[in-house]
Every structure is written in C-alpha cells, then in structure tokens.
Amino acid sequence: MARAIILVMDSFGIGHAPDADKFGDVPANTFAHLAQYYYQQKQQKIALPHLASMGLVDACLSAGKESFPIAEYRLDKGAYGYAAEISSGKDTPSGHWEMAGVPVLFDWGYFDQTTPSFPSKLLDTIYQKTGIDGILGNCHASGTDIIAKLGEEHVKTGLPICYTSADSVFQVAAHEEHFGLEKLYQYCETVRELLDDYNIGRVIARPFVGETSADFIRTGNRRDYSVLPPSPTVLDKLTEAGGTVISVGKISDIFAHQGISEKTKATGIDALVDATIGHLKSAGDNSLIFTNLVNFDQDFGHRRDAIGYAEALQAFDQRLPEIFAAMNEDDVLFLTADHGCDPTWHGSDHTREYVPMLAYHHHISSVDLGERTTFADLGQTIAEMFNLPSLEYGTSFYQKLMLNNE
C-alpha cells in the first residue's frame, strides 16, 4: 500500500481568505507580497521551479487575484488548488487539526490585554504550584524581541519570561543552562494544567542559549503543550487501522501526541527535510509522514523578514527533487500550510489566508483542484487513500489527482 507525505509550509498563505475582513487581514498575501518585496529589493524574480511546476504560482494567482514577479516555470507535474479555513481562529492547532479532518468550530480563549496580559488570580496560582514567585514579561510580545529585552534580567533573577500574542497561547522563555531545560518543561506542564478553565490552546516552552542580549538565540528544543483535538483525526483513524503516523518537527506536540506512532525532532528547514527523507528511506507501507516546516513562520513570517522568507523558499524548492527521488512508485506527497503570516503586513501575527493545496506522485501531469472550502479536504483525501472511514468534514480529491496514474 502507498505512503503519504504531508509537508506543512508553516505560515505560507497565498491570498486573503473570504472571511479575512473579520480578522483585519484584507488584503494580506504572504507569497505574492514577499515575492514583490524581494523583486523590489533584489531586482530579481524569486525562482521556485519545482514548486511552480506543481502549480503553486497558479494556485496563488487564482486565490489572491494579484500578480507578482516570478521566474519562468513550466506547469507540468502536480495537482494544485487553494483552500479556505472554516475553523474559528488562524492559529497553528486549528489549521493542523482542520487539515487532519477536525476543524475547530468553537472559540479559543485569549489573553487580549496587551499589558499586563495575565490575570493576577492565574499568576498567583502559577506561583503557588511552581514554587517560582514571579515572572518577567506578562505582555504581548515577539519571542525574539522579548528574549533580547529581558534575557539578561532572566539570567540574573531566575524568573521565567512569560508572554502571549494574538493567538490562544501562553509562552515561556527560559535559558537552557541557567534556568534548565527540564525545569522549563516542568514549569510549562504545570501551567498547562492550570489553563483548561481559560480555554487556552497551547503552552509553548521557548528555550534559548547565549550569554548576553547580543547573542541570545532560541534553540530547537521548543516544546508545545496542546489540548487534545475535539474528536478523532485522520491520524487516529490510520493508527487504529494498523498504519503508522510519523511526526517530524512539532506535529506530535500540535496533536498532543495523539495518533502519533513515531516522532523526530529537528532544527531548521534543511534538518527537517533531511529527517523526512530519512523516514522515506525506512518507513513501511501504510505510513503517513507528517512534517511541519516551522522556520518559515517563526524565523521569517513573525519577524516580518520578507527577504529571508524568499531565500528560504528558494532553498527549500531546491530540496524537492531529493524528496521526489526518495518516494516509492505509489507514494503521494502533499504540500500545504496552516495559516498565513504575511511578512509585509503590520504587526507580527498570523494572517487569515487561503493556503496552497498541492499534491505530487510520479505519474501525475497537471491537475487543477480549484478552490477547496476547507482544509479538511486534505484529511478526507488521506482517509480515502488509506481506505479509512470517511471523516465528518471535507471532500476528497484523491480520485482527481489519481486520474492519470499509470
């Protein structure tokens, strides 16, 4: 039986979604705008020959209705479309759960107040349960900015840096050596237990190293503590049917380790791609390899680094032939995203956008999947591919992408 590979290009939106006005995100377009900015600054067109050949550019032009400079390409080897999100938020868990067939149709809790962000009652309980009587931060902040601002004080005082954003999240930054990695994880586990009544989606441990604000840098030992999806996902259905789900990157954390058979952590896009290829060389039939390429989001989208984003995209594009070469004859590769994060947009939060829905196998030519009304179409397609029971949400496009399979 075939294997499936899902590569999530974290934050790679391709045009503002139909309901983007509710989020103040009209006319965000992560791909088009970074391509425009790259051309303005570098005087050269972004070159994505492999992604473009799969239909990425055409999907973006259809979704965003906005032209942008792009190097010449040949559209000849992929199924391509664009998908809107029906989940209530534009956060990471909602996007991933929906693509696995379970949209989030309830409202998350948020810490809306910019500063101080956390209720005093919650903080008092955290102090009591953790034994650490205080925090730094207590505000909405960019993760890299707040580490530079408060990292040295954190090292001196031993107090964790706690902050949030427009997402349903409680983030904790701490130095791996001075505070301790296991101590950070334990702190986050305790906080996770205290946030259920607030309906907060994730607690994120954000470890960093370095000695001064000039050289503090976050490490790959991030850990997300998520609540469980509200119902079984296609991952659960595959593992229950005897299949294997392999998590690469933060996928396991996003699904609270439910429906996951194996997990591999890696730091950086190249390392995540290497890990994916490694699993392609060893995974058996009836396997799903599910990879999140978080660096597009955390290193470039949130930091509003359009040039870095464009360069990372081009570097990733050059790795795709290695992935194709590692695929078996009947494997299917899917590329998508969980939300947008337009690096030319105001602020530093996610943007409500369509995401690409691309697919490839060795015998595919070019198939237009058109507009997909929910990310859950991917989960339904995976379910049909593995002969699993149908999911409640989504419409499969499996037959359409296999029409010209020889």
XYZ file of C-alpha atoms in Angstrom:
406
model
C 0.000 0.000 0.000
C 1.126 3.543 -0.695
C 2.622 6.011 1.721
C 1.600 9.650 2.156
C 3.848 12.586 2.962
C 2.484 15.910 4.195
C 4.825 18.892 4.232
C 3.337 21.887 6.033
C 4.984 25.107 4.893
C 4.106 26.786 8.163
C 2.537 30.247 7.566
C 2.670 30.123 3.746
C -0.566 31.870 2.783
C -1.436 32.666 -0.828
C -4.118 35.352 -0.592
C -6.579 36.736 1.939
C -9.402 34.323 2.767
C -13.108 35.055 2.175
C -13.571 35.977 5.858
C -10.275 37.881 6.232
C -12.174 41.117 6.889
C -13.258 39.707 10.267
C -9.583 39.464 11.222
C -8.454 42.776 9.717
C -6.359 40.864 7.181
C -7.553 42.243 3.838
C -5.545 42.194 1.541
C -2.785 40.062 3.130
C -0.988 37.686 0.747
C 2.154 36.062 2.118
C 3.500 34.641 -1.156
C 2.631 37.488 -3.524
C 3.851 40.207 -1.185
C 7.162 38.587 -0.284
C 7.780 37.987 -3.997
C 7.034 41.638 -4.749
C 9.273 42.846 -1.928
C 12.084 40.510 -2.974
C 11.962 41.882 -6.518
C 11.937 45.486 -5.274
C 14.937 44.936 -3.023
C 16.986 42.457 -5.070
C 15.936 43.402 -8.594
C 15.450 39.753 -9.412
C 12.449 37.461 -9.539
C 12.012 34.720 -6.962
C 12.749 31.339 -8.584
C 10.743 28.304 -7.455
C 10.936 25.941 -10.434
C 9.772 22.808 -8.625
C 7.003 24.326 -6.515
C 5.834 26.323 -9.524
C 5.819 23.226 -11.718
C 3.467 21.637 -9.160
C 1.081 24.587 -9.521
C 1.965 26.859 -6.600
C 2.085 30.065 -8.637
C -1.156 29.301 -10.469
C -2.888 28.498 -7.177
C -1.749 31.820 -5.724
C -2.861 33.776 -8.794
C -6.296 32.163 -8.546
C -6.602 32.639 -4.789
C -5.121 36.102 -4.379
C -6.142 37.675 -7.697
C -2.858 39.591 -7.527
C 0.099 39.452 -9.889
C 3.701 39.263 -8.701
C 7.178 38.801 -10.216
C 8.171 35.162 -10.607
C 10.887 33.456 -12.628
C 9.779 31.412 -15.641
C 8.470 27.948 -14.890
C 6.722 25.012 -16.548
C 3.401 23.822 -15.107
C 3.593 20.066 -15.642
C 3.664 17.812 -12.583
C 1.197 18.389 -9.801
C -2.339 18.757 -8.546
C -2.898 22.289 -7.316
C -5.613 24.275 -5.612
C -6.196 26.650 -2.740
C -8.087 26.050 0.498
C -10.002 28.285 2.891
C -10.199 27.637 6.614
C -13.504 27.135 8.423
C -12.005 26.998 11.925
C -12.763 29.996 14.104
C -9.130 31.047 14.537
C -5.973 31.454 12.464
C -3.693 29.626 14.905
C -1.422 26.621 14.467
C -3.540 23.910 16.177
C -6.724 24.980 14.379
C -5.007 24.841 10.988
C -3.387 21.462 11.580
C -6.411 19.831 13.177
C -8.603 21.028 10.325
C -6.250 19.622 7.676
C -6.458 16.324 9.619
C -10.256 16.458 9.325
C -11.275 18.151 12.578
C -11.956 21.891 12.263
C -12.107 23.996 15.424
C -15.633 25.410 15.441
C -15.507 26.803 18.975
C -13.786 29.970 20.161
C -10.450 29.675 21.921
C -9.735 31.732 24.996
C -7.282 34.599 24.577
C -5.269 36.936 26.745
C -6.491 40.056 24.972
C -4.978 42.687 27.260
C -1.666 43.831 25.852
C -0.024 44.500 29.225
C -0.356 43.133 31.795
C -1.735 40.161 29.876
C -2.328 37.511 32.505
C -4.964 37.670 35.268
C -3.489 38.140 38.748
C -5.529 35.173 40.014
C -3.900 32.907 37.416
C -0.426 34.190 38.236
C -0.931 33.657 41.963
C -1.868 30.039 41.280
C 1.138 29.576 38.980
C 3.457 30.936 41.671
C 1.957 28.594 44.240
C 2.079 25.480 42.050
C 5.546 26.037 40.547
C 7.281 27.471 43.613
C 8.669 30.315 41.488
C 7.299 33.543 42.911
C 7.249 35.837 39.903
C 7.614 36.207 36.144
C 9.094 38.650 33.667
C 7.219 39.983 30.672
C 3.481 39.496 31.247
C 2.656 41.099 27.885
C 2.068 40.582 24.182
C 5.469 40.275 22.533
C 7.603 38.874 19.751
C 9.595 35.932 21.067
C 12.963 37.107 19.790
C 12.371 40.703 20.925
C 11.414 39.787 24.465
C 14.411 37.488 24.878
C 16.729 40.302 23.786
C 14.960 42.709 26.130
C 14.591 40.545 29.238
C 17.053 37.671 28.779
C 19.814 39.159 30.923
C 17.384 40.008 33.732
C 16.041 36.449 33.493
C 19.533 35.010 33.942
C 20.133 37.250 36.981
C 16.792 36.672 38.707
C 15.892 33.142 37.645
C 12.378 34.304 36.798
C 10.852 32.845 33.600
C 9.845 35.157 30.762
C 6.116 34.706 30.150
C 4.290 36.327 27.258
C 1.469 35.840 24.783
C 0.202 37.087 21.406
C -2.970 37.339 19.369
C -3.043 33.520 19.382
C -4.515 31.396 22.157
C -1.153 30.797 23.783
C 0.926 31.133 26.945
C 4.648 31.168 26.073
C 7.535 30.662 28.468
C 11.110 31.562 27.507
C 13.990 30.411 29.682
C 17.726 29.847 29.353
C 18.648 26.204 28.783
C 21.659 26.319 31.082
C 20.936 28.992 33.688
C 17.294 28.005 34.196
C 17.463 24.429 32.913
C 15.645 22.698 30.076
C 13.855 20.096 32.202
C 12.855 22.766 34.705
C 11.343 24.776 31.838
C 9.383 21.750 30.622
C 8.100 21.017 34.124
C 7.067 24.651 34.555
C 5.129 24.553 31.273
C 3.457 21.261 32.172
C 2.225 22.821 35.417
C 0.941 25.920 33.630
C -0.800 23.729 31.029
C -2.859 22.082 33.780
C -3.943 25.482 35.094
C -5.173 26.863 31.764
C -8.027 24.487 30.951
C -10.587 26.804 32.544
C -9.277 29.633 30.340
C -9.624 27.511 27.155
C -6.074 28.363 26.050
C -4.902 26.217 23.130
C -1.174 25.926 23.807
C 1.597 26.464 26.302
C 4.927 26.743 24.495
C 8.352 26.217 26.051
C 10.821 28.550 24.312
C 14.373 27.652 25.416
C 17.325 29.811 24.413
C 21.096 29.981 24.900
C 23.764 32.683 24.834
C 25.326 34.990 27.392
C 24.130 38.490 26.516
C 21.279 40.159 24.664
C 23.605 40.434 21.672
C 23.875 36.668 21.207
C 20.762 35.107 22.767
C 19.264 32.622 20.326
C 16.359 30.208 20.588
C 17.186 26.507 20.257
C 15.409 23.599 18.606
C 14.253 22.235 21.961
C 10.947 24.069 21.769
C 8.038 22.044 23.094
C 4.324 22.723 22.605
C 1.772 21.587 25.179
C -1.541 21.460 23.349
C -5.016 20.377 24.342
C -6.392 17.348 22.506
C -8.326 17.755 19.260
C -12.081 17.722 19.981
C -12.657 14.488 18.008
C -10.576 11.746 16.319
C -8.456 12.944 13.403
C -7.339 11.022 10.347
C -4.131 10.327 12.297
C -6.144 8.454 14.931
C -8.044 6.531 12.270
C -4.846 5.483 10.482
C -3.099 4.267 13.622
C -6.246 2.452 14.779
C -6.316 0.670 11.406
C -2.749 -0.556 11.923
C -0.970 2.154 9.970
C 1.966 4.271 11.077
C 1.991 8.044 11.600
C 5.460 9.577 11.757
C 5.762 13.106 13.150
C 8.663 15.297 12.019
C 9.137 18.594 13.824
C 6.371 19.889 16.079
C 3.498 17.814 14.633
C 3.393 15.482 17.636
C 3.152 18.428 20.038
C 0.367 20.045 17.999
C -1.744 16.886 18.248
C -0.859 16.378 21.938
C 0.906 13.161 20.843
C -2.436 11.538 19.954
C -2.488 9.408 16.807
C 1.321 9.517 16.535
C 3.385 6.335 16.166
C 6.888 7.813 15.945
C 8.317 11.292 16.343
C 11.510 13.007 15.206
C 12.641 16.479 16.240
C 14.948 18.590 14.095
C 16.133 22.198 13.968
C 15.953 24.183 10.731
C 14.339 23.561 7.354
C 17.239 21.531 5.971
C 17.306 19.282 9.041
C 13.535 18.797 8.869
C 13.782 17.891 5.176
C 16.686 15.526 5.931
C 14.603 13.824 8.623
C 11.672 13.487 6.226
C 13.887 11.909 3.564
C 15.355 9.613 6.199
C 11.894 8.322 7.060
C 11.056 7.934 3.368
C 14.005 5.569 3.089
C 12.848 3.415 6.018
C 9.084 3.762 6.542
C 6.935 0.805 5.573
C 3.737 0.716 3.581
C 0.584 2.225 5.060
C 2.602 5.077 6.592
C 1.970 8.802 6.838
C 4.998 11.067 7.273
C 3.765 14.420 8.601
C 6.308 17.269 8.699
C 5.963 20.863 9.877
C 8.487 23.344 8.472
C 8.150 25.780 11.363
C 11.006 28.079 10.350
C 9.029 29.761 7.592
C 6.730 31.047 10.333
C 8.944 31.624 13.357
C 12.075 32.865 11.592
C 10.598 34.896 8.750
C 6.835 35.403 8.966
C 6.632 36.581 12.573
C 9.862 38.539 12.209
C 8.499 40.219 9.084
C 11.599 39.216 7.132
C 10.389 39.043 3.530
C 13.893 38.648 2.079
C 14.758 35.813 4.443
C 11.422 34.155 3.692
C 12.020 34.343 -0.059
C 15.542 32.958 0.256
C 14.349 30.114 2.495
C 11.622 29.264 -0.029
C 14.129 29.089 -2.858
C 16.444 26.893 -0.790
C 13.542 24.580 0.101
C 12.486 24.393 -3.537
C 15.944 23.069 -4.412
C 15.450 20.197 -1.944
C 12.236 18.952 -3.551
C 13.952 16.731 -6.178
C 15.575 14.825 -3.292
C 12.148 14.206 -1.800
C 10.749 13.113 -5.178
C 13.674 10.728 -5.639
C 13.107 9.143 -2.210
C 9.426 8.458 -2.905
C 8.247 4.979 -3.853
C 6.272 4.363 -7.024
C 2.858 4.709 -5.347
C 3.676 7.366 -2.715
C 1.807 10.681 -2.699
C 3.279 13.971 -1.491
C 1.063 16.798 -0.242
C 2.232 20.376 0.382
C 0.066 22.855 2.250
C 0.094 25.428 5.069
C -1.784 26.052 8.311
C -2.393 29.829 8.000
C -0.681 32.903 6.587
C 1.925 35.211 8.107
C 2.462 37.956 5.561
C 5.967 39.372 6.225
C 4.955 42.744 4.744
C 1.876 43.041 6.986
C 1.581 45.229 10.077
C 2.231 43.714 13.493
C 3.742 40.255 13.867
C 0.715 37.950 13.992
C -0.685 35.334 11.614
C -2.856 36.445 8.698
C -6.144 34.849 7.623
C -5.390 33.473 4.169
C -6.040 30.754 1.677
C -3.329 28.085 1.777
C -1.923 26.061 -1.125
C -3.174 22.523 -1.619
C -0.569 20.775 -3.783
C -0.033 17.088 -4.470
C 2.538 15.054 -6.397
C 3.145 11.457 -7.399
C 5.457 10.027 -10.026
C 2.791 9.669 -12.740
C 0.937 12.929 -12.326
C 0.837 15.595 -15.022
C -1.080 18.774 -14.110
C -4.451 18.773 -12.333
C -6.383 21.867 -11.265
C -8.132 21.176 -7.942
C -9.673 24.646 -7.829
C -10.957 26.246 -4.639
C -11.335 23.991 -1.607
C -13.773 25.222 1.007
C -11.987 23.670 3.975
C -8.504 22.436 4.906
C -10.296 19.191 5.867
C -10.311 18.190 2.184
C -6.755 17.025 2.797
C -7.761 14.782 5.695
C -10.625 13.320 3.667
C -8.220 12.654 0.790
C -5.801 10.871 3.142
C -8.709 8.821 4.517
C -9.714 7.681 1.032
C -6.104 6.971 0.095
C -5.734 4.573 3.048
C -9.278 3.136 2.779
C -10.245 4.585 6.149
C -13.754 5.529 7.277
C -14.885 8.899 5.941
C -14.404 11.941 8.134
C -17.236 14.262 9.116
C -15.725 17.228 7.252
C -14.060 17.682 3.907
C -14.328 16.434 0.324
C -11.680 14.079 -1.007
C -9.778 14.952 -4.184
C -7.937 11.610 -4.253
C -9.640 10.298 -7.391
C -8.977 13.529 -9.221
C -5.231 13.503 -8.539
C -5.010 9.793 -9.463
C -6.870 10.098 -12.811
C -3.725 9.953 -14.892
C -1.902 7.431 -12.718
C -0.498 4.684 -14.919
